[in-house]
Short mmCIF file of C-alpha atoms in Angstrom, two decimals:
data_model
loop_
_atom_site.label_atom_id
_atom_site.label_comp_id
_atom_site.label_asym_id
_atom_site.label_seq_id
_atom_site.Cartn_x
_atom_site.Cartn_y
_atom_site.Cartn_z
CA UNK A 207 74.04 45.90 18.35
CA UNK A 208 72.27 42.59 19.89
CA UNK A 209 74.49 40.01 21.60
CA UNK A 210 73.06 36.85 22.79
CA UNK A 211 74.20 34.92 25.42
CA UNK A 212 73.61 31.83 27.68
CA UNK A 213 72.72 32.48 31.01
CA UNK A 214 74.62 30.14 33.95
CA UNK A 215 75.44 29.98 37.85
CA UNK A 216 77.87 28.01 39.91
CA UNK A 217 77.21 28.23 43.26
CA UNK A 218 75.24 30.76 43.01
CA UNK A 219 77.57 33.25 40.98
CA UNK A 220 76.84 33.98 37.83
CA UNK A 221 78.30 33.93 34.43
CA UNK A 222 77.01 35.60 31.20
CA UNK A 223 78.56 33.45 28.23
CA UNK A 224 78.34 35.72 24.95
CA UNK A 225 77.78 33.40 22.02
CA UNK A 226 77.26 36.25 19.08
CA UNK A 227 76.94 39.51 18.17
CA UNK A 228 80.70 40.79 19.64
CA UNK A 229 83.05 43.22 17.79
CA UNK A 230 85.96 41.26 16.94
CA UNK A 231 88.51 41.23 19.49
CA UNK A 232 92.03 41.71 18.25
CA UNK A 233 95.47 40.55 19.60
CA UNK A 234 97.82 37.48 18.19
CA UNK A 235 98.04 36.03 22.36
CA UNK A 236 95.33 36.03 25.04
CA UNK A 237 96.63 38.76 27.17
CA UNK A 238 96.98 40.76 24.01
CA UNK A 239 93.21 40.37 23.69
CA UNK A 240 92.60 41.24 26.97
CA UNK A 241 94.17 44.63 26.84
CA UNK A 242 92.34 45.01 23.43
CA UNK A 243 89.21 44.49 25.42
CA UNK A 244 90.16 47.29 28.30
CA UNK A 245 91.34 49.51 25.55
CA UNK A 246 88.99 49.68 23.05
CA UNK A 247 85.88 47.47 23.75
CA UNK A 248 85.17 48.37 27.29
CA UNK A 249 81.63 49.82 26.49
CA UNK A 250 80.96 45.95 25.85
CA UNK A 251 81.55 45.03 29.24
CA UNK A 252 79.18 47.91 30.69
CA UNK A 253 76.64 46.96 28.05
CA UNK A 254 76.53 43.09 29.56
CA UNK A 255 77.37 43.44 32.95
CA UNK A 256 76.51 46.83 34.52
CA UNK A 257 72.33 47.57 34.77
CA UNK A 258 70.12 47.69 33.26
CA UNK A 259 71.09 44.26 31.66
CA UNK A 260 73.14 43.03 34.46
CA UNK A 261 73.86 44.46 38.27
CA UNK A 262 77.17 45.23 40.65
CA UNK A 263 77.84 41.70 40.78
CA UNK A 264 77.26 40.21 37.63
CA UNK A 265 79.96 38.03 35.94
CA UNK A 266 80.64 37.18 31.96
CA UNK A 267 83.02 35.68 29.59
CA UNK A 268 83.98 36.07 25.75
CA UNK A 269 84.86 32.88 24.15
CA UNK A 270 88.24 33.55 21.79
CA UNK A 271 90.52 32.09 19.43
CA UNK A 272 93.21 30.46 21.61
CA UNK A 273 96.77 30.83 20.98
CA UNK A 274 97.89 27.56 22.92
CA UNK A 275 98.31 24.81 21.08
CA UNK A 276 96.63 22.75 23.36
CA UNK A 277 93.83 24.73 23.67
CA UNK A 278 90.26 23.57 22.36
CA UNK A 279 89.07 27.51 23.17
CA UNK A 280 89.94 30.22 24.79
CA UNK A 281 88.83 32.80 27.41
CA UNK A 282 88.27 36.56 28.70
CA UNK A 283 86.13 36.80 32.11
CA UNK A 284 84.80 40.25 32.45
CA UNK A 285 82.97 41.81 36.35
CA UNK A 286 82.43 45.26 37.39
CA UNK A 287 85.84 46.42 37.11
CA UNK A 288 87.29 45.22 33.68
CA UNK A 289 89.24 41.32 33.07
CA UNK A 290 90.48 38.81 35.58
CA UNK A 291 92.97 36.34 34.88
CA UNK A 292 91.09 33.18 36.22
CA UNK A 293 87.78 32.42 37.18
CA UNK A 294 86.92 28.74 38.70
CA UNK A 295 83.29 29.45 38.82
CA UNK A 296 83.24 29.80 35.25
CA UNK A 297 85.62 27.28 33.56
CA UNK A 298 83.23 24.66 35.49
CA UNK A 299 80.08 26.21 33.59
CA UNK A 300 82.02 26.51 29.96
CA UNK A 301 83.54 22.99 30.30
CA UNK A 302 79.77 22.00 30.82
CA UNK A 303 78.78 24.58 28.35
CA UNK A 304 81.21 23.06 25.71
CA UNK A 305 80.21 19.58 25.93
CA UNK A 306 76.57 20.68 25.75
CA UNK A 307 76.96 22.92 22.72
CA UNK A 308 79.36 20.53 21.11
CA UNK A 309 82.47 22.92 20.98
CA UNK A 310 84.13 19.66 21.53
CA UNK A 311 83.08 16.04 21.48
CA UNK A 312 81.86 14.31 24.49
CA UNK A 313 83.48 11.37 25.44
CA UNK A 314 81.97 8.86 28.22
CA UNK A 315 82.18 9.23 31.19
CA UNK A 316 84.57 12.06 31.70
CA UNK A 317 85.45 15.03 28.66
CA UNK A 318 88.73 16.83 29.16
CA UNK A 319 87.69 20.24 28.16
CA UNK A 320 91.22 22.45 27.61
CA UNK A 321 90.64 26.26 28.01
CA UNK A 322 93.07 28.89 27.72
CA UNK A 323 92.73 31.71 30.68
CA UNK A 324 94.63 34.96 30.45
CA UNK A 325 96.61 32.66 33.52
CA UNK A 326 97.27 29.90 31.07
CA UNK A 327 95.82 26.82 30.11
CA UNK A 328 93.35 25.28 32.36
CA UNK A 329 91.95 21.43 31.86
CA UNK A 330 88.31 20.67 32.91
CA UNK A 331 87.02 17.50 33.17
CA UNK A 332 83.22 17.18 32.77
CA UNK A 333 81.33 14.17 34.15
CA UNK A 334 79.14 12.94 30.69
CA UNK A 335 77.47 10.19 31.04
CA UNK A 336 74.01 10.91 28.66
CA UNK A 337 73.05 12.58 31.26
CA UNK A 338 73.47 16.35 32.43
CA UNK A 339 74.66 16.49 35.79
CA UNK A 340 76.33 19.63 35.86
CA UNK A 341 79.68 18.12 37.68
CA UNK A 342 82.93 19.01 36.89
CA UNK A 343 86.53 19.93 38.18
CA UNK A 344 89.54 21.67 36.72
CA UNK A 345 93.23 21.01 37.47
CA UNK A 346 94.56 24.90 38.10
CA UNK A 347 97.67 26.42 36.65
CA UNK A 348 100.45 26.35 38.96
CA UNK A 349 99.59 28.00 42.55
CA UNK A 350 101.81 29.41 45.18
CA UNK A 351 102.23 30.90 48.35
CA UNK A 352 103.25 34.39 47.31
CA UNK A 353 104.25 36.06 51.03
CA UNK A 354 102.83 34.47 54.37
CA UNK A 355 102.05 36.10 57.41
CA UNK A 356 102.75 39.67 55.95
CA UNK A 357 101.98 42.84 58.05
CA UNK A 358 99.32 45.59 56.46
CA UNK A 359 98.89 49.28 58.16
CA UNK A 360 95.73 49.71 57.76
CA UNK A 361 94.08 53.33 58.73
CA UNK A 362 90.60 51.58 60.13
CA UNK A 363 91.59 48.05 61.73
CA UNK A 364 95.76 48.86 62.25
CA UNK A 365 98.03 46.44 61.61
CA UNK A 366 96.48 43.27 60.16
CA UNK A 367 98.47 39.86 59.26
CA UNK A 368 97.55 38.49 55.89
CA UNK A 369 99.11 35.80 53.49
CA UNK A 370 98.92 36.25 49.80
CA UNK A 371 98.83 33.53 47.27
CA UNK A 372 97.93 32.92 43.58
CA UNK A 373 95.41 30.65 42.22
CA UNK A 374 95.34 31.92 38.54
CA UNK A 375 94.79 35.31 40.45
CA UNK A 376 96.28 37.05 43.58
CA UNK A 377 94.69 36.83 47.21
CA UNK A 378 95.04 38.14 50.63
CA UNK A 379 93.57 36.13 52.70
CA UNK A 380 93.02 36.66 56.48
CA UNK A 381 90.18 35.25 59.16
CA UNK A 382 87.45 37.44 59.37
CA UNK A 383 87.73 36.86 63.46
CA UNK A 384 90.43 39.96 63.21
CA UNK A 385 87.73 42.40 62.26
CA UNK A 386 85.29 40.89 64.80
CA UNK A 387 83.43 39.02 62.17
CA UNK A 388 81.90 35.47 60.88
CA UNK A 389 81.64 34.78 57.57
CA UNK A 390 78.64 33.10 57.85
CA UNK A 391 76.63 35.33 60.18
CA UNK A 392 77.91 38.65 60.02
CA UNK A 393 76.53 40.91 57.42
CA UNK A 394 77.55 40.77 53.87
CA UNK A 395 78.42 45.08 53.91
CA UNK A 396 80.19 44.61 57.01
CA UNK A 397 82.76 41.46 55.30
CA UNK A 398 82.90 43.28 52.08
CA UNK A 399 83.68 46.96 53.92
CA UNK A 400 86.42 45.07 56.07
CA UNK A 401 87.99 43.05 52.92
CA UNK A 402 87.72 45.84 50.22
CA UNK A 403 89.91 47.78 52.54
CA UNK A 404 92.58 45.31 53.36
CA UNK A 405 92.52 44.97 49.55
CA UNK A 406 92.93 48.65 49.01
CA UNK A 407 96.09 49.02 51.68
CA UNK A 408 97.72 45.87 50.57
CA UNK A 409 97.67 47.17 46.98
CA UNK A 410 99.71 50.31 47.78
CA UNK A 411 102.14 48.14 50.40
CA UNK A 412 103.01 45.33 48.89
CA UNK A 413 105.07 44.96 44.96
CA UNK A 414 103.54 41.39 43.25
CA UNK A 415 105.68 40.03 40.60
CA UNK A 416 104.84 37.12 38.66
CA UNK A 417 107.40 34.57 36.67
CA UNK A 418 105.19 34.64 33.30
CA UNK A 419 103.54 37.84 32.62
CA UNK A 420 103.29 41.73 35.04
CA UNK A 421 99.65 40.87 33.76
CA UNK A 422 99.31 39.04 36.13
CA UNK A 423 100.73 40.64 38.72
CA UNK A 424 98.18 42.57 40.89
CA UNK A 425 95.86 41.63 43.91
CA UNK A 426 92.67 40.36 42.47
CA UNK A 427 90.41 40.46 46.11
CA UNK A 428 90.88 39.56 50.03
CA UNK A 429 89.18 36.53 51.07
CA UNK A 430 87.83 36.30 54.38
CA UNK A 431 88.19 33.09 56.26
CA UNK A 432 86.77 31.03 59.17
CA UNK A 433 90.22 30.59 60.06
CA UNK A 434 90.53 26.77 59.82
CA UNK A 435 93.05 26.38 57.93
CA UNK A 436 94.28 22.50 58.98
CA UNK A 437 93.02 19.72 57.31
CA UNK A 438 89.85 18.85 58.62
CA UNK A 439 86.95 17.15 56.90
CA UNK A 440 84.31 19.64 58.10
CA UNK A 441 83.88 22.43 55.23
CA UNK A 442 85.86 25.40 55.84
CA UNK A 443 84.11 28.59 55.56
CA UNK A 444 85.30 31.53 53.41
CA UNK A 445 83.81 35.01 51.40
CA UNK A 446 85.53 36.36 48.32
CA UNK A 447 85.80 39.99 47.85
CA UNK A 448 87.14 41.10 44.30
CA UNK A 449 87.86 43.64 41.84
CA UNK A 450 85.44 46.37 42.82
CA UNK A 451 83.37 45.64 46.44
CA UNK A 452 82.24 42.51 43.83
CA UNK A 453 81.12 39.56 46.35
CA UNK A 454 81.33 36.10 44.82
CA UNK A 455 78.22 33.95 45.70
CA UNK A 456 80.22 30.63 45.23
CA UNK A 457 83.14 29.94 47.19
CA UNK A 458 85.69 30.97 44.21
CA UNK A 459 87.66 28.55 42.16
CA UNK A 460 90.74 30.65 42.13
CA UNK A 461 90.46 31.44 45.61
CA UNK A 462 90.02 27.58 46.54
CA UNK A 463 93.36 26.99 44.73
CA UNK A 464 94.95 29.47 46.67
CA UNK A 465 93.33 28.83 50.15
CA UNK A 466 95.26 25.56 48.88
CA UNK A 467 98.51 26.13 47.94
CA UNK A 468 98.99 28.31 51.25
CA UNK A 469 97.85 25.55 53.26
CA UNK A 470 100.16 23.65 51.45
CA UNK A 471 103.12 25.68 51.89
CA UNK A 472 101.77 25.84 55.67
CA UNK A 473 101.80 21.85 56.07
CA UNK A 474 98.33 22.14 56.96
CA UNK A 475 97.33 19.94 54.44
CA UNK A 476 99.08 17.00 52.12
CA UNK A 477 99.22 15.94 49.01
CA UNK A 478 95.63 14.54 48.01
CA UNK A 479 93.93 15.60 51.05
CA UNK A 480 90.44 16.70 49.76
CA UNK A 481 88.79 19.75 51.65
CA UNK A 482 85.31 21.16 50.88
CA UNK A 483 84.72 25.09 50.80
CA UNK A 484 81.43 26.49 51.95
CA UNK A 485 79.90 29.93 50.25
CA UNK A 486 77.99 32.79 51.94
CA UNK A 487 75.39 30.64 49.97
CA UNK A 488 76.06 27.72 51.20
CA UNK A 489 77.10 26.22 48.26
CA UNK A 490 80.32 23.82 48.09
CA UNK A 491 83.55 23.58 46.32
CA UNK A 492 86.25 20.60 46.92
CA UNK A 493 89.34 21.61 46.29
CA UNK A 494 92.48 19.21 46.42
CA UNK A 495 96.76 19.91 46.18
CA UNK A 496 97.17 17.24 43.34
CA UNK A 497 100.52 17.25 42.48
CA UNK A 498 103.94 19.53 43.42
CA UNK A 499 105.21 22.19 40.84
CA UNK A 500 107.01 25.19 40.11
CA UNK A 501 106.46 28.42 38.96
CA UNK A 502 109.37 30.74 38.45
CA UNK A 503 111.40 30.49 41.79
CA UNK A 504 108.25 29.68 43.63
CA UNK A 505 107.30 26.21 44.86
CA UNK A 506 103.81 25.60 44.75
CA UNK A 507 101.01 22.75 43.83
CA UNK A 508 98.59 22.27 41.07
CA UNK A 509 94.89 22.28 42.84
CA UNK A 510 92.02 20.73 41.15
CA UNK A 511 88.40 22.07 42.21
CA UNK A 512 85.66 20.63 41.99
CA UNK A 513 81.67 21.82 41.54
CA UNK A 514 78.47 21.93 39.46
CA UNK A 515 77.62 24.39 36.82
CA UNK A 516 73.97 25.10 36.07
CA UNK A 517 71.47 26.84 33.23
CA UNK A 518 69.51 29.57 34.25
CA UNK A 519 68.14 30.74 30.34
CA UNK A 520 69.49 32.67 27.31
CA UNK A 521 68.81 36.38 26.53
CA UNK A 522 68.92 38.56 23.29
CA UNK A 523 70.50 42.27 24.02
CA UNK A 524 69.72 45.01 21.83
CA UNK A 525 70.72 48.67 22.32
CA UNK A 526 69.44 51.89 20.68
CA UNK A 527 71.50 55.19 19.78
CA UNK A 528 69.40 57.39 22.31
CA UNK A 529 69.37 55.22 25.40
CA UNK A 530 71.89 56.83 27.70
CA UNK A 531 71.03 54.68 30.46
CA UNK A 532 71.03 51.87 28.53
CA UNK A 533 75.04 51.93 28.17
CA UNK A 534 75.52 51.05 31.54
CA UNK A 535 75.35 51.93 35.10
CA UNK A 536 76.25 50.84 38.55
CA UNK A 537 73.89 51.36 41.90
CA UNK A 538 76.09 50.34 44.69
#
């Protein structure tokens, strides 16, 4: 087997974008191929993301055949633990990615770039102007305020208030202040051991349902907060723990959306108020409710997010028949 790929980061996270050497993946819809993926090509994903090509918190994503007729491609995101519904870090590196490898034709100044995510179709809008800035933003599928201010037993902190929301993916999210923490001076273990376990209690506590698919109906992560939730030009401060103890290095496209539609449903924010997010790397995110929607019997917003994708090199990947280690492995 050799796969090649193109190597990218957005604030910091990064994403491994396969460009050859894949089995094919079968399935008529998206979420059809993603189960094909978990089912039968999950060596794959340990090949590309686990050592000793990749590490615990390396991030990729198959380009498919899209089955939405608006599509111009389609997408599976693949992390430490199998496929997630949305990513926001890496539809703003493939929207740059497509205009740069002309999977669809620039257009001056802005290219709408329409990808298919196992959440539905998001639209990313890259800035092109000759010149490769890395800029773009995507408008999200619908996002909602799932359950606010809901009450977790947990066995190491007690009871702990969180709200959960869904930006292509479900959240809790909760200020890190209730564990006696800061997002952006306490140590990384410490956030991740405090959100992992909210994650893990509010799993077994609380039933998700969503309107389109029961694919998409499980908590993704816990994102820890500075706790300022009102509308405030300042950056707001947050760290997003997902699928297994994975910490994302940017401050999470999905999670932006839904730090914004729960704000929303809060009247914290309004309609067009832009906020910036801030990353245990410092790096930023604006995120923005830009219009009222629906999903199912939920209200909610559409969010666009904004951010810069960058290059970081290609690789080849080769495997050989004896190299046990070389299937994949996780040090954690």
């Amino acid at each position: 087997m050799e796969i090649k790929t193109v190597e990218m980061h957005t604030g910091g996270e990064p994403l491994r974008i396969v460009q050859s050497g894949l089995p094919p993946i079968i399935g008529k819809t998206i979420l059809e191929k993603r189960r094909y993926c978990q089912e039968k090509l999950d060596f794959v994903r340990k090949l590309l993301i686990y050592e000793p090509r990749g590490h615990f918190d390396m991030y990729g994503a198959y380009i498919v055949e899209p089955d939405h007729s608006e599509a111009d491609m389609a997408v599976l995101f693949l992390h430490n633990e199998g496929y997630s519904t949305m990513c926001g870090h890496a539809v703003i590196a493939l929207g740059r990615y497509s205009v740069d490898y002309k999977l669809v034709s620039p257009v001056s100044p802005v290219t709408c770039v329409n990808i298919q995510c196992p959440c539905g179709l998001v639209r990313v809008f890259v800035d092109f102007n000759g010149q490769k800035t890395g800029s773009a933003r995507f408008r999200s599928v619908p996002a909602f305020a799932f359950d606010v201010a809901v009450t977790i037993e947990t066995e190491r902190y007690g009871k702990v208030v969180v709200d959960i929301g869904y930006g292509g993916a479900f959240y809790a999210l909760v200020p890190a202040e209730r564990f006696g923490l800061d997002v952006k001076t306490s140590r990384t273990r410490d956030l991740v051991e405090a959100a992992s376990h909210v994650t893990a209690c509010a799993k077994k506590q609380v039933k998700l349902r969503h309107p389109d698919s029961e694919d998409l109906a499980f908590l993704y992560g816990t994102i820890l907060t500075d706790g300022k939730d009102e509308f405030q030009e300042n950056a707001t401060a947050n760290i997003c723990v997902f699928a297994k103890d994975e910490v994302d290095r940017s401050p999470t496209g999905s999670g932006v959306t839904t730090r914004i539609a729960v704000q929303y449903h809060r009247k914290l924010i309004g309609l067009n108020q832009v906020r910036k997010f801030e990353s245990v790397t410092g790096s930023l995110f604006t995120g923005v409710a830009a219009e009222e929607t629906t999903c199912g019997e939920f209200k909610g917003v559409i969010v666009e997010v904004a951010g810069k994708g960058y290059y970081t090199g290609t690789a080849t990947f080769t495997t050989e028949p004896d190299d046990k280690l070389g299937q994949g492995f996780l040090l954690h």
